[in-house]
Amino acid sequence: MAGRLNGKRIAILATDGVEQVELTRPRDAVTREGARTEIVSLSEGEIQAMNNDIEPSDTFTADTTAKQASAADYDALIMPGGTVNADRLRMDPDVVGFVQEIFRAGKPVGVICHGPWTLVEADLVRGRTLTSYPSLRTDIRNAGGTVVDEEVVTDHGLVSSRNPDDLPAFCAKIVEEFAEGAHKVHDEGATVG
Amino acid sequence: MAGRLNGKRIAILATDGVEQVELTRPRDAVTREGARTEIVSLSEGEIQAMNNDIEPSDTFTADTTAKQASAADYDALIMPGGTVNADRLRMDPDVVGFVQEIFRAGKPVGVICHGPWTLVEADLVRGRTLTSYPSLRTDIRNAGGTVVDEEVVTDHGLVSSRNPDDLPAFCAKIVEEFAEGAHKVHDEGATVG
């Protein structure tokens, strides 16, 4: 069966504290369409996923680190949330550099919940329209982004959602955007829905 | 024995995810000097403290909620960190209002680690000099604050530190500032050290 993402290689950026369903469900959605995924993390070894931010859940094995990974090797990027996950990722200069390289190449990105903190750190929300978990909307606005409150928002290949309840819409939209491939990078507005 | 904080009533703002030592050690430091402390939280009942953000530790009982509490009833405020704690507190309008009222009255505040996120949310870092955990420094700068990297920073009654390693300096400084009492609110700079 021909999947819409056959042959695509997709990075999932995650570390300890990642919200488990925000890793597994987007991963399953793109895998079902024929993509291969790799977890890009801060270090090699296991990462501890959480449910509802504070209940430890399963562990996952990192495939590579942001230091070793090259954005050129991936067709798209998934950035799950989890408060502690996002808080730790944004502090790593290799993570910030990796994400900046993905954006510079216009590759599609799906970001959910607390995931946009790394985009704030990397100065990548300026002039963009996105959504997020409510707690970091002030940080996104202060970094020059426009925040809307919709289940999924698409701005030239940047797909964003608010929380796990939005996962059905988020997963459908990232498959669609990842299938389209790289976008030209520009800032003329966003489509919501 | 005369404590330096005899008769003072001090609020500790905390919810699930609070970094345990950032609650207990400042609390013990002010209690030792004669102060009474109360945990002000999002709801009544128990809160789950963490070690290193992701290992559940002890539970603590909230004494009151930010909705019920009046800033007028307290002489000072302690804002511990913990990534999830700070992330949840900033989303509550009653917490934001409570902290704004404490600042308006010029009452001394000790904030550590991720605690300043609530100050970012409340637009209280603009023109102030402080320190924090590294992950939120971009958010503080984007909100108009000046960030320095010192173990403890004092800016007209606002005492800030970076992480649990700074607790000895933090605890000593909050006792000193809390003993001084309310400051006039102005923005002429900060002292570091």
mmCIF file of C-alpha atoms in Angstrom:
data_model
loop_
_atom_site.group_PDB
_atom_site.id
_atom_site.type_symbol
_atom_site.label_atom_id
_atom_site.label_comp_id
_atom_site.label_asym_id
_atom_site.label_seq_id
_atom_site.Cartn_x
_atom_site.Cartn_y
_atom_site.Cartn_z
ATOM 1 C CA MET A 1 0.000 0.000 0.000
ATOM 2 C CA ALA A 2 1.379 3.401 -0.930
ATOM 3 C CA GLY A 3 1.721 5.610 2.130
ATOM 4 C CA ARG A 4 1.654 9.360 1.726
ATOM 5 C CA LEU A 5 5.008 9.629 3.533
ATOM 6 C CA ASN A 6 6.874 6.717 1.914
ATOM 7 C CA GLY A 7 10.632 7.315 1.975
ATOM 8 C CA LYS A 8 10.415 10.289 4.357
ATOM 9 C CA ARG A 9 12.701 10.444 7.385
ATOM 10 C CA ILE A 10 11.247 12.406 10.277
ATOM 11 C CA ALA A 11 12.986 13.638 13.427
ATOM 12 C CA ILE A 12 11.165 13.688 16.778
ATOM 13 C CA LEU A 13 12.835 16.037 19.262
ATOM 14 C CA ALA A 14 12.373 14.750 22.827
ATOM 15 C CA THR A 15 14.046 14.323 26.204
ATOM 16 C CA ASP A 16 13.071 13.415 29.790
ATOM 17 C CA GLY A 17 9.672 14.815 30.655
ATOM 18 C CA VAL A 18 8.176 14.448 27.175
ATOM 19 C CA GLU A 19 4.391 14.047 27.301
ATOM 20 C CA GLN A 20 4.063 10.437 26.172
ATOM 21 C CA VAL A 21 1.009 10.682 23.884
ATOM 22 C CA GLU A 22 2.484 13.712 22.139
ATOM 23 C CA LEU A 23 5.421 11.538 21.139
ATOM 24 C CA THR A 24 3.647 8.260 20.342
ATOM 25 C CA ARG A 25 0.558 9.425 18.494
ATOM 26 C CA PRO A 26 2.248 11.719 15.953
ATOM 27 C CA ARG A 27 4.945 9.051 15.530
ATOM 28 C CA ASP A 28 2.303 6.402 14.835
ATOM 29 C CA ALA A 29 0.450 8.711 12.441
ATOM 30 C CA VAL A 30 3.487 9.327 10.240
ATOM 31 C CA THR A 31 4.758 5.743 10.490
ATOM 32 C CA ARG A 32 1.373 4.481 9.309
ATOM 33 C CA GLU A 33 1.892 6.572 6.151
ATOM 34 C CA GLY A 34 5.267 4.986 5.460
ATOM 35 C CA ALA A 35 7.693 7.414 7.167
ATOM 36 C CA ARG A 36 10.656 6.365 9.298
ATOM 37 C CA THR A 37 11.092 8.288 12.558
ATOM 38 C CA GLU A 38 14.122 8.903 14.763
ATOM 39 C CA ILE A 39 14.163 10.352 18.263
ATOM 40 C CA VAL A 40 16.703 13.178 18.465
ATOM 41 C CA SER A 41 17.585 13.956 22.082
ATOM 42 C CA LEU A 42 20.116 15.640 24.368
ATOM 43 C CA SER A 43 22.140 12.491 24.959
ATOM 44 C CA GLU A 44 22.136 8.826 24.009
ATOM 45 C CA GLY A 45 20.222 6.279 26.060
ATOM 46 C CA GLU A 46 16.723 6.179 27.495
ATOM 47 C CA ILE A 47 14.393 9.102 27.977
ATOM 48 C CA GLN A 48 11.645 9.133 30.630
ATOM 49 C CA ALA A 49 8.206 10.048 29.262
ATOM 50 C CA MET A 50 5.441 11.407 31.510
ATOM 51 C CA ASN A 51 1.660 11.451 31.643
ATOM 52 C CA ASN A 52 0.110 14.784 32.649
ATOM 53 C CA ASP A 53 3.608 16.167 33.210
ATOM 54 C CA ILE A 54 4.183 14.633 36.656
ATOM 55 C CA GLU A 55 3.408 10.895 36.421
ATOM 56 C CA PRO A 56 6.385 8.908 35.069
ATOM 57 C CA SER A 57 5.277 6.611 32.219
ATOM 58 C CA ASP A 58 7.334 4.587 29.675
ATOM 59 C CA THR A 59 10.928 5.080 28.566
ATOM 60 C CA PHE A 60 12.044 5.472 24.936
ATOM 61 C CA THR A 61 15.463 5.074 23.356
ATOM 62 C CA ALA A 62 17.047 8.092 21.709
ATOM 63 C CA ASP A 63 18.317 7.290 18.190
ATOM 64 C CA THR A 64 20.757 10.177 18.069
ATOM 65 C CA THR A 65 21.612 13.509 19.681
ATOM 66 C CA ALA A 66 21.036 17.043 18.444
ATOM 67 C CA LYS A 67 24.819 17.454 18.414
ATOM 68 C CA GLN A 68 25.281 14.475 16.053
ATOM 69 C CA ALA A 69 22.145 14.966 13.943
ATOM 70 C CA SER A 70 22.121 16.992 10.743
ATOM 71 C CA ALA A 71 18.922 18.738 9.696
ATOM 72 C CA ALA A 72 19.835 17.824 6.111
ATOM 73 C CA ASP A 73 19.124 14.172 6.915
ATOM 74 C CA TYR A 74 15.451 14.780 7.756
ATOM 75 C CA ASP A 75 12.388 15.716 5.731
ATOM 76 C CA ALA A 76 10.360 17.047 8.650
ATOM 77 C CA LEU A 77 10.413 17.605 12.428
ATOM 78 C CA ILE A 78 7.953 16.768 15.220
ATOM 79 C CA MET A 79 8.279 18.694 18.517
ATOM 80 C CA PRO A 80 6.159 17.128 21.287
ATOM 81 C CA GLY A 81 5.426 18.929 24.537
ATOM 82 C CA GLY A 82 5.747 18.060 28.171
ATOM 83 C CA THR A 83 6.742 21.021 30.341
ATOM 84 C CA VAL A 84 10.051 19.621 31.564
ATOM 85 C CA ASN A 85 10.915 18.210 28.113
ATOM 86 C CA ALA A 86 10.495 21.581 26.421
ATOM 87 C CA ASP A 87 12.235 23.411 29.251
ATOM 88 C CA ARG A 88 15.307 21.178 28.950
ATOM 89 C CA LEU A 89 15.486 21.124 25.150
ATOM 90 C CA ARG A 90 15.487 24.925 24.809
ATOM 91 C CA MET A 91 18.648 25.194 26.930
ATOM 92 C CA ASP A 92 20.748 23.104 24.543
ATOM 93 C CA PRO A 93 22.559 25.130 21.845
ATOM 94 C CA ASP A 94 22.724 22.059 19.569
ATOM 95 C CA VAL A 95 18.933 21.679 19.758
ATOM 96 C CA VAL A 96 18.470 25.371 18.981
ATOM 97 C CA GLY A 97 20.883 25.095 16.031
ATOM 98 C CA PHE A 98 19.222 21.934 14.705
ATOM 99 C CA VAL A 99 15.770 23.529 14.758
ATOM 100 C CA GLN A 100 17.061 26.739 13.155
ATOM 101 C CA GLU A 101 18.573 24.672 10.330
ATOM 102 C CA ILE A 102 15.254 22.843 9.776
ATOM 103 C CA PHE A 103 13.441 26.208 9.564
ATOM 104 C CA ARG A 104 16.053 27.748 7.254
ATOM 105 C CA ALA A 105 15.484 24.846 4.849
ATOM 106 C CA GLY A 106 11.713 25.433 4.952
ATOM 107 C CA LYS A 107 11.092 21.872 6.111
ATOM 108 C CA PRO A 108 7.694 21.251 7.676
ATOM 109 C CA VAL A 109 7.469 21.196 11.474
ATOM 110 C CA GLY A 110 4.732 19.992 13.823
ATOM 111 C CA VAL A 111 4.849 21.507 17.319
ATOM 112 C CA ILE A 112 2.396 20.928 20.149
ATOM 113 C CA CYS A 113 1.722 22.050 23.718
ATOM 114 C CA HIS A 114 4.960 23.355 25.352
ATOM 115 C CA GLY A 115 7.034 22.531 22.247
ATOM 116 C CA PRO A 116 7.171 26.173 21.027
ATOM 117 C CA TRP A 117 9.486 27.207 23.891
ATOM 118 C CA THR A 118 12.419 25.976 21.807
ATOM 119 C CA LEU A 119 11.157 28.129 18.923
ATOM 120 C CA VAL A 120 11.045 31.122 21.296
ATOM 121 C CA GLU A 121 14.620 30.383 22.361
ATOM 122 C CA ALA A 122 15.709 30.079 18.708
ATOM 123 C CA ASP A 123 13.945 33.358 17.762
ATOM 124 C CA LEU A 124 11.801 31.470 15.236
ATOM 125 C CA VAL A 125 8.295 32.674 16.211
ATOM 126 C CA ARG A 126 8.851 36.301 15.203
ATOM 127 C CA GLY A 127 6.250 37.154 12.532
ATOM 128 C CA ARG A 128 4.712 33.671 12.667
ATOM 129 C CA THR A 129 1.203 32.664 13.712
ATOM 130 C CA LEU A 130 0.836 29.624 15.941
ATOM 131 C CA THR A 131 -0.921 28.129 18.925
ATOM 132 C CA SER A 132 0.414 26.476 22.080
ATOM 133 C CA TYR A 133 -0.435 25.403 25.590
ATOM 134 C CA PRO A 134 -1.819 28.494 27.408
ATOM 135 C CA SER A 135 1.117 28.874 29.818
ATOM 136 C CA LEU A 136 3.666 29.961 27.202
ATOM 137 C CA ARG A 137 1.511 32.259 25.076
ATOM 138 C CA THR A 138 2.873 35.355 26.804
ATOM 139 C CA ASP A 139 6.403 34.118 26.053
ATOM 140 C CA ILE A 140 5.506 33.569 22.371
ATOM 141 C CA ARG A 141 3.917 37.035 22.081
ATOM 142 C CA ASN A 142 6.897 38.650 23.836
ATOM 143 C CA ALA A 143 9.133 36.901 21.270
ATOM 144 C CA GLY A 144 7.199 38.490 18.389
ATOM 145 C CA GLY A 145 4.771 35.696 17.500
ATOM 146 C CA THR A 146 1.012 35.891 17.016
ATOM 147 C CA VAL A 147 -0.926 33.396 19.123
ATOM 148 C CA VAL A 148 -4.369 32.098 18.207
ATOM 149 C CA ASP A 149 -6.551 29.652 20.144
ATOM 150 C CA GLU A 150 -7.450 26.943 17.591
ATOM 151 C CA GLU A 151 -7.006 23.165 17.683
ATOM 152 C CA VAL A 152 -4.552 23.283 14.805
ATOM 153 C CA VAL A 153 -2.878 26.213 13.047
ATOM 154 C CA THR A 154 -0.778 26.033 9.874
ATOM 155 C CA ASP A 155 1.624 28.826 8.904
ATOM 156 C CA HIS A 156 3.720 27.925 5.849
ATOM 157 C CA GLY A 157 4.622 24.435 6.987
ATOM 158 C CA LEU A 158 4.580 25.206 10.713
ATOM 159 C CA VAL A 159 1.746 23.141 12.211
ATOM 160 C CA SER A 160 0.853 23.825 15.853
ATOM 161 C CA SER A 161 -1.656 22.555 18.387
ATOM 162 C CA ARG A 162 -2.488 23.253 22.029
ATOM 163 C CA ASN A 163 -2.634 19.985 23.982
ATOM 164 C CA PRO A 164 -3.276 16.215 23.757
ATOM 165 C CA ASP A 165 -6.989 16.756 23.028
ATOM 166 C CA ASP A 166 -5.959 18.324 19.712
ATOM 167 C CA LEU A 167 -3.957 15.253 18.624
ATOM 168 C CA PRO A 168 -6.468 13.951 16.024
ATOM 169 C CA ALA A 169 -6.433 17.279 14.159
ATOM 170 C CA PHE A 170 -2.693 17.722 14.707
ATOM 171 C CA CYS A 171 -1.798 14.261 13.388
ATOM 172 C CA ALA A 172 -3.980 14.673 10.289
ATOM 173 C CA LYS A 173 -2.459 18.070 9.513
ATOM 174 C CA ILE A 174 1.194 17.071 9.974
ATOM 175 C CA VAL A 175 0.706 14.127 7.603
ATOM 176 C CA GLU A 176 -0.729 16.541 5.021
ATOM 177 C CA GLU A 177 2.023 19.139 5.454
ATOM 178 C CA PHE A 178 4.847 16.597 5.650
ATOM 179 C CA ALA A 179 3.555 15.018 2.397
ATOM 180 C CA GLU A 180 3.768 18.433 0.697
ATOM 181 C CA GLY A 181 7.456 18.717 1.564
ATOM 182 C CA ALA A 182 9.599 21.823 2.079
ATOM 183 C CA HIS A 183 7.933 25.250 1.894
ATOM 184 C CA LYS A 184 9.450 28.480 0.704
ATOM 185 C CA VAL A 185 10.115 30.539 3.826
ATOM 186 C CA HIS A 186 8.068 33.715 3.930
ATOM 187 C CA ASP A 187 5.877 35.591 6.385
ATOM 188 C CA GLU A 188 2.724 36.687 4.648
ATOM 189 C CA GLY A 189 0.216 35.332 7.127
ATOM 190 C CA ALA A 190 -1.253 32.082 8.250
ATOM 191 C CA THR A 191 -4.216 29.856 7.679
ATOM 192 C CA VAL A 192 -6.156 28.654 10.667
ATOM 193 C CA GLY A 193 -8.089 25.393 10.788
ATOM 194 C CA MET B 1 15.199 34.108 71.672
ATOM 195 C CA ALA B 2 14.372 37.070 69.473
ATOM 196 C CA GLY B 3 14.109 36.011 65.838
ATOM 197 C CA ARG B 4 14.673 38.591 63.127
ATOM 198 C CA LEU B 5 11.269 37.737 61.611
ATOM 199 C CA ASN B 6 9.168 37.488 64.782
ATOM 200 C CA GLY B 7 5.520 38.277 64.051
ATOM 201 C CA LYS B 8 5.945 38.156 60.264
ATOM 202 C CA ARG B 9 3.508 36.147 58.156
ATOM 203 C CA ILE B 10 5.004 34.875 54.931
ATOM 204 C CA ALA B 11 3.236 33.338 51.916
ATOM 205 C CA ILE B 12 4.841 30.507 49.944
ATOM 206 C CA LEU B 13 3.311 30.162 46.480
ATOM 207 C CA ALA B 14 3.401 26.526 45.339
ATOM 208 C CA THR B 15 1.484 23.811 43.509
ATOM 209 C CA ASP B 16 2.121 20.325 42.087
ATOM 210 C CA GLY B 17 5.609 20.056 40.668
ATOM 211 C CA VAL B 18 7.252 22.391 43.169
ATOM 212 C CA GLU B 19 10.941 21.586 43.641
ATOM 213 C CA GLN B 20 10.892 20.276 47.189
ATOM 214 C CA VAL B 21 14.095 21.841 48.580
ATOM 215 C CA GLU B 22 13.112 25.225 47.160
ATOM 216 C CA LEU B 23 10.004 25.066 49.327
ATOM 217 C CA THR B 24 11.403 23.499 52.499
ATOM 218 C CA ARG B 25 14.730 25.275 52.895
ATOM 219 C CA PRO B 26 13.487 28.866 52.529
ATOM 220 C CA ARG B 27 10.513 27.929 54.744
ATOM 221 C CA ASP B 28 12.858 26.555 57.425
ATOM 222 C CA ALA B 29 15.111 29.600 57.162
ATOM 223 C CA VAL B 30 12.318 32.096 57.846
ATOM 224 C CA THR B 31 10.606 29.880 60.436
ATOM 225 C CA ARG B 32 13.883 29.640 62.351
ATOM 226 C CA GLU B 33 13.820 33.436 62.620
ATOM 227 C CA GLY B 34 10.314 33.467 64.082
ATOM 228 C CA ALA B 35 8.103 33.880 60.985
ATOM 229 C CA ARG B 36 4.908 31.937 60.339
ATOM 230 C CA THR B 37 4.523 30.582 56.795
ATOM 231 C CA GLU B 38 1.452 29.584 54.771
ATOM 232 C CA ILE B 39 1.370 27.693 51.494
ATOM 233 C CA VAL B 40 -0.807 29.556 48.987
ATOM 234 C CA SER B 41 -1.813 27.274 46.109
ATOM 235 C CA LEU B 42 -4.255 26.800 43.223
ATOM 236 C CA SER B 43 -6.681 24.694 45.224
ATOM 237 C CA GLU B 44 -7.066 23.231 48.700
ATOM 238 C CA GLY B 45 -5.595 19.856 49.580
ATOM 239 C CA GLU B 46 -2.243 18.227 48.991
ATOM 240 C CA ILE B 47 0.406 19.322 46.526
ATOM 241 C CA GLN B 48 2.959 16.907 45.042
ATOM 242 C CA ALA B 49 6.557 18.103 45.356
ATOM 243 C CA MET B 50 9.313 16.810 43.074
ATOM 244 C CA ASN B 51 13.060 16.259 43.186
ATOM 245 C CA ASN B 52 14.948 17.287 40.040
ATOM 246 C CA ASP B 53 11.611 18.114 38.399
ATOM 247 C CA ILE B 54 10.651 14.535 37.465
ATOM 248 C CA GLU B 55 10.955 12.381 40.609
ATOM 249 C CA PRO B 56 7.859 12.624 42.818
ATOM 250 C CA SER B 57 8.856 13.347 46.436
ATOM 251 C CA ASP B 58 6.723 14.381 49.468
ATOM 252 C CA THR B 59 3.308 16.007 49.543
ATOM 253 C CA PHE B 60 2.475 19.238 51.376
ATOM 254 C CA THR B 61 -0.871 20.667 52.465
ATOM 255 C CA ALA B 62 -1.975 23.975 50.997
ATOM 256 C CA ASP B 63 -3.109 26.426 53.693
ATOM 257 C CA THR B 64 -5.163 28.565 51.345
ATOM 258 C CA THR B 65 -5.699 29.400 47.682
ATOM 259 C CA ALA B 66 -4.617 32.429 45.685
ATOM 260 C CA LYS B 67 -8.310 33.180 45.158
ATOM 261 C CA GLN B 68 -8.997 33.307 48.921
ATOM 262 C CA ALA B 69 -5.714 34.879 50.005
ATOM 263 C CA SER B 70 -5.230 38.608 50.361
ATOM 264 C CA ALA B 71 -1.788 40.088 49.817
ATOM 265 C CA ALA B 72 -2.581 42.486 52.684
ATOM 266 C CA ASP B 73 -2.368 39.565 55.123
ATOM 267 C CA TYR B 74 1.296 38.808 54.337
ATOM 268 C CA ASP B 75 4.567 40.601 55.016
ATOM 269 C CA ALA B 76 6.561 38.831 52.304
ATOM 270 C CA LEU B 77 6.336 36.205 49.564
ATOM 271 C CA ILE B 78 8.496 33.193 48.661
ATOM 272 C CA MET B 79 8.198 31.794 45.105
ATOM 273 C CA PRO B 80 9.932 28.401 44.775
ATOM 274 C CA GLY B 81 10.676 26.830 41.413
ATOM 275 C CA GLY B 82 10.052 23.489 39.842
ATOM 276 C CA THR B 83 9.290 23.671 36.135
ATOM 277 C CA VAL B 84 5.768 22.267 36.306
ATOM 278 C CA ASN B 85 4.952 24.253 39.466
ATOM 279 C CA ALA B 86 5.881 27.561 37.861
ATOM 280 C CA ASP B 87 4.204 26.651 34.579
ATOM 281 C CA ARG B 88 0.906 25.936 36.349
ATOM 282 C CA LEU B 89 0.963 28.912 38.697
ATOM 283 C CA ARG B 90 1.436 31.461 35.907
ATOM 284 C CA MET B 91 -1.771 30.344 34.207
ATOM 285 C CA ASP B 92 -3.967 31.226 37.192
ATOM 286 C CA PRO B 93 -5.337 34.802 37.143
ATOM 287 C CA ASP B 94 -5.742 34.769 40.944
ATOM 288 C CA VAL B 95 -2.046 33.926 41.357
ATOM 289 C CA VAL B 96 -1.087 36.696 38.939
ATOM 290 C CA GLY B 97 -3.328 39.164 40.808
ATOM 291 C CA PHE B 98 -1.995 38.093 44.217
ATOM 292 C CA VAL B 99 1.610 38.594 43.133
ATOM 293 C CA GLN B 100 0.831 41.946 41.508
ATOM 294 C CA GLU B 101 -0.746 43.108 44.758
ATOM 295 C CA ILE B 102 2.350 42.043 46.756
ATOM 296 C CA PHE B 103 4.566 44.006 44.339
ATOM 297 C CA ARG B 104 2.313 47.067 44.374
ATOM 298 C CA ALA B 105 2.669 47.165 48.157
ATOM 299 C CA GLY B 106 6.464 46.966 47.860
ATOM 300 C CA LYS B 107 6.579 43.834 50.016
ATOM 301 C CA PRO B 108 9.777 41.811 49.749
ATOM 302 C CA VAL B 109 9.758 38.750 47.491
ATOM 303 C CA GLY B 110 12.172 35.831 47.159
ATOM 304 C CA VAL B 111 12.019 34.001 43.825
ATOM 305 C CA ILE B 112 14.190 31.125 42.700
ATOM 306 C CA CYS B 113 14.788 28.901 39.677
ATOM 307 C CA HIS B 114 11.642 28.786 37.455
ATOM 308 C CA GLY B 115 9.665 30.990 39.874
ATOM 309 C CA PRO B 116 10.068 34.163 37.747
ATOM 310 C CA TRP B 117 7.722 32.816 35.029
ATOM 311 C CA THR B 118 4.797 34.083 37.109
ATOM 312 C CA LEU B 119 6.488 37.503 37.246
ATOM 313 C CA VAL B 120 6.823 37.415 33.435
ATOM 314 C CA GLU B 121 3.125 36.569 33.162
ATOM 315 C CA ALA B 122 2.232 39.407 35.558
ATOM 316 C CA ASP B 123 4.452 41.901 33.664
ATOM 317 C CA LEU B 124 6.498 42.501 36.811
ATOM 318 C CA VAL B 125 10.037 42.030 35.486
ATOM 319 C CA ARG B 126 10.005 45.064 33.193
ATOM 320 C CA GLY B 127 12.847 47.350 34.308
ATOM 321 C CA ARG B 128 13.932 44.968 37.066
ATOM 322 C CA THR B 129 17.222 43.099 37.434
ATOM 323 C CA LEU B 130 17.089 39.468 38.497
ATOM 324 C CA THR B 131 18.453 36.007 37.970
ATOM 325 C CA SER B 132 16.721 32.684 37.257
ATOM 326 C CA TYR B 133 17.225 29.162 36.020
ATOM 327 C CA PRO B 134 18.861 29.435 32.554
ATOM 328 C CA SER B 135 15.859 28.122 30.592
ATOM 329 C CA LEU B 136 13.634 31.151 31.185
ATOM 330 C CA ARG B 137 16.178 33.929 30.803
ATOM 331 C CA THR B 138 15.102 34.606 27.225
ATOM 332 C CA ASP B 139 11.499 34.892 28.443
ATOM 333 C CA ILE B 140 12.541 37.355 31.175
ATOM 334 C CA ARG B 141 14.557 39.465 28.722
ATOM 335 C CA ASN B 142 11.710 39.427 26.191
ATOM 336 C CA ALA B 143 9.430 40.666 29.001
ATOM 337 C CA GLY B 144 11.727 43.660 29.620
ATOM 338 C CA GLY B 145 13.843 42.387 32.507
ATOM 339 C CA THR B 146 17.614 42.416 32.874
ATOM 340 C CA VAL B 147 19.100 39.014 33.688
ATOM 341 C CA VAL B 148 22.398 38.522 35.475
ATOM 342 C CA ASP B 149 24.130 35.263 36.352
ATOM 343 C CA GLU B 150 24.844 35.531 40.095
ATOM 344 C CA GLU B 151 23.931 33.242 42.996
ATOM 345 C CA VAL B 152 21.697 35.898 44.512
ATOM 346 C CA VAL B 153 20.517 39.250 43.178
ATOM 347 C CA THR B 154 18.616 41.908 45.127
ATOM 348 C CA ASP B 155 16.633 44.646 43.378
ATOM 349 C CA HIS B 156 14.637 46.780 45.839
ATOM 350 C CA GLY B 157 13.244 43.890 47.836
ATOM 351 C CA LEU B 158 13.148 41.409 44.950
ATOM 352 C CA VAL B 159 15.616 38.636 45.846
ATOM 353 C CA SER B 160 16.348 36.064 43.131
ATOM 354 C CA SER B 161 18.524 32.988 42.731
ATOM 355 C CA ARG B 162 19.203 30.422 39.997
ATOM 356 C CA ASN B 163 18.825 26.902 41.398
ATOM 357 C CA PRO B 164 19.020 24.733 44.550
ATOM 358 C CA ASP B 165 22.814 25.170 44.792
ATOM 359 C CA ASP B 166 22.188 28.850 45.518
ATOM 360 C CA LEU B 167 19.890 28.114 48.487
ATOM 361 C CA PRO B 168 22.387 29.070 51.257
ATOM 362 C CA ALA B 169 22.868 32.546 49.750
ATOM 363 C CA PHE B 170 19.183 32.845 48.854
ATOM 364 C CA CYS B 171 17.954 31.913 52.334
ATOM 365 C CA ALA B 172 20.351 34.334 54.040
ATOM 366 C CA LYS B 173 19.327 37.185 51.755
ATOM 367 C CA ILE B 174 15.561 36.677 52.033
ATOM 368 C CA VAL B 175 15.817 36.719 55.836
ATOM 369 C CA GLU B 176 17.701 40.017 55.606
ATOM 370 C CA GLU B 177 15.267 41.593 53.119
ATOM 371 C CA PHE B 178 12.158 40.254 54.836
ATOM 372 C CA ALA B 179 13.445 41.710 58.138
ATOM 373 C CA GLU B 180 13.746 45.143 56.477
ATOM 374 C CA GLY B 181 10.080 45.062 55.484
ATOM 375 C CA ALA B 182 8.297 46.792 52.607
ATOM 376 C CA HIS B 183 10.367 48.802 50.112
ATOM 377 C CA LYS B 184 9.342 51.867 48.192
ATOM 378 C CA VAL B 185 8.710 50.723 44.624
ATOM 379 C CA HIS B 186 11.125 52.287 42.139
ATOM 380 C CA ASP B 187 13.362 51.210 39.281
ATOM 381 C CA GLU B 188 16.730 52.823 39.670
ATOM 382 C CA GLY B 189 18.881 49.742 39.375
ATOM 383 C CA ALA B 190 19.901 46.750 41.376
ATOM 384 C CA THR B 191 22.583 45.507 43.677
ATOM 385 C CA VAL B 192 24.211 42.212 42.908
ATOM 386 C CA GLY B 193 25.703 39.894 45.521
#
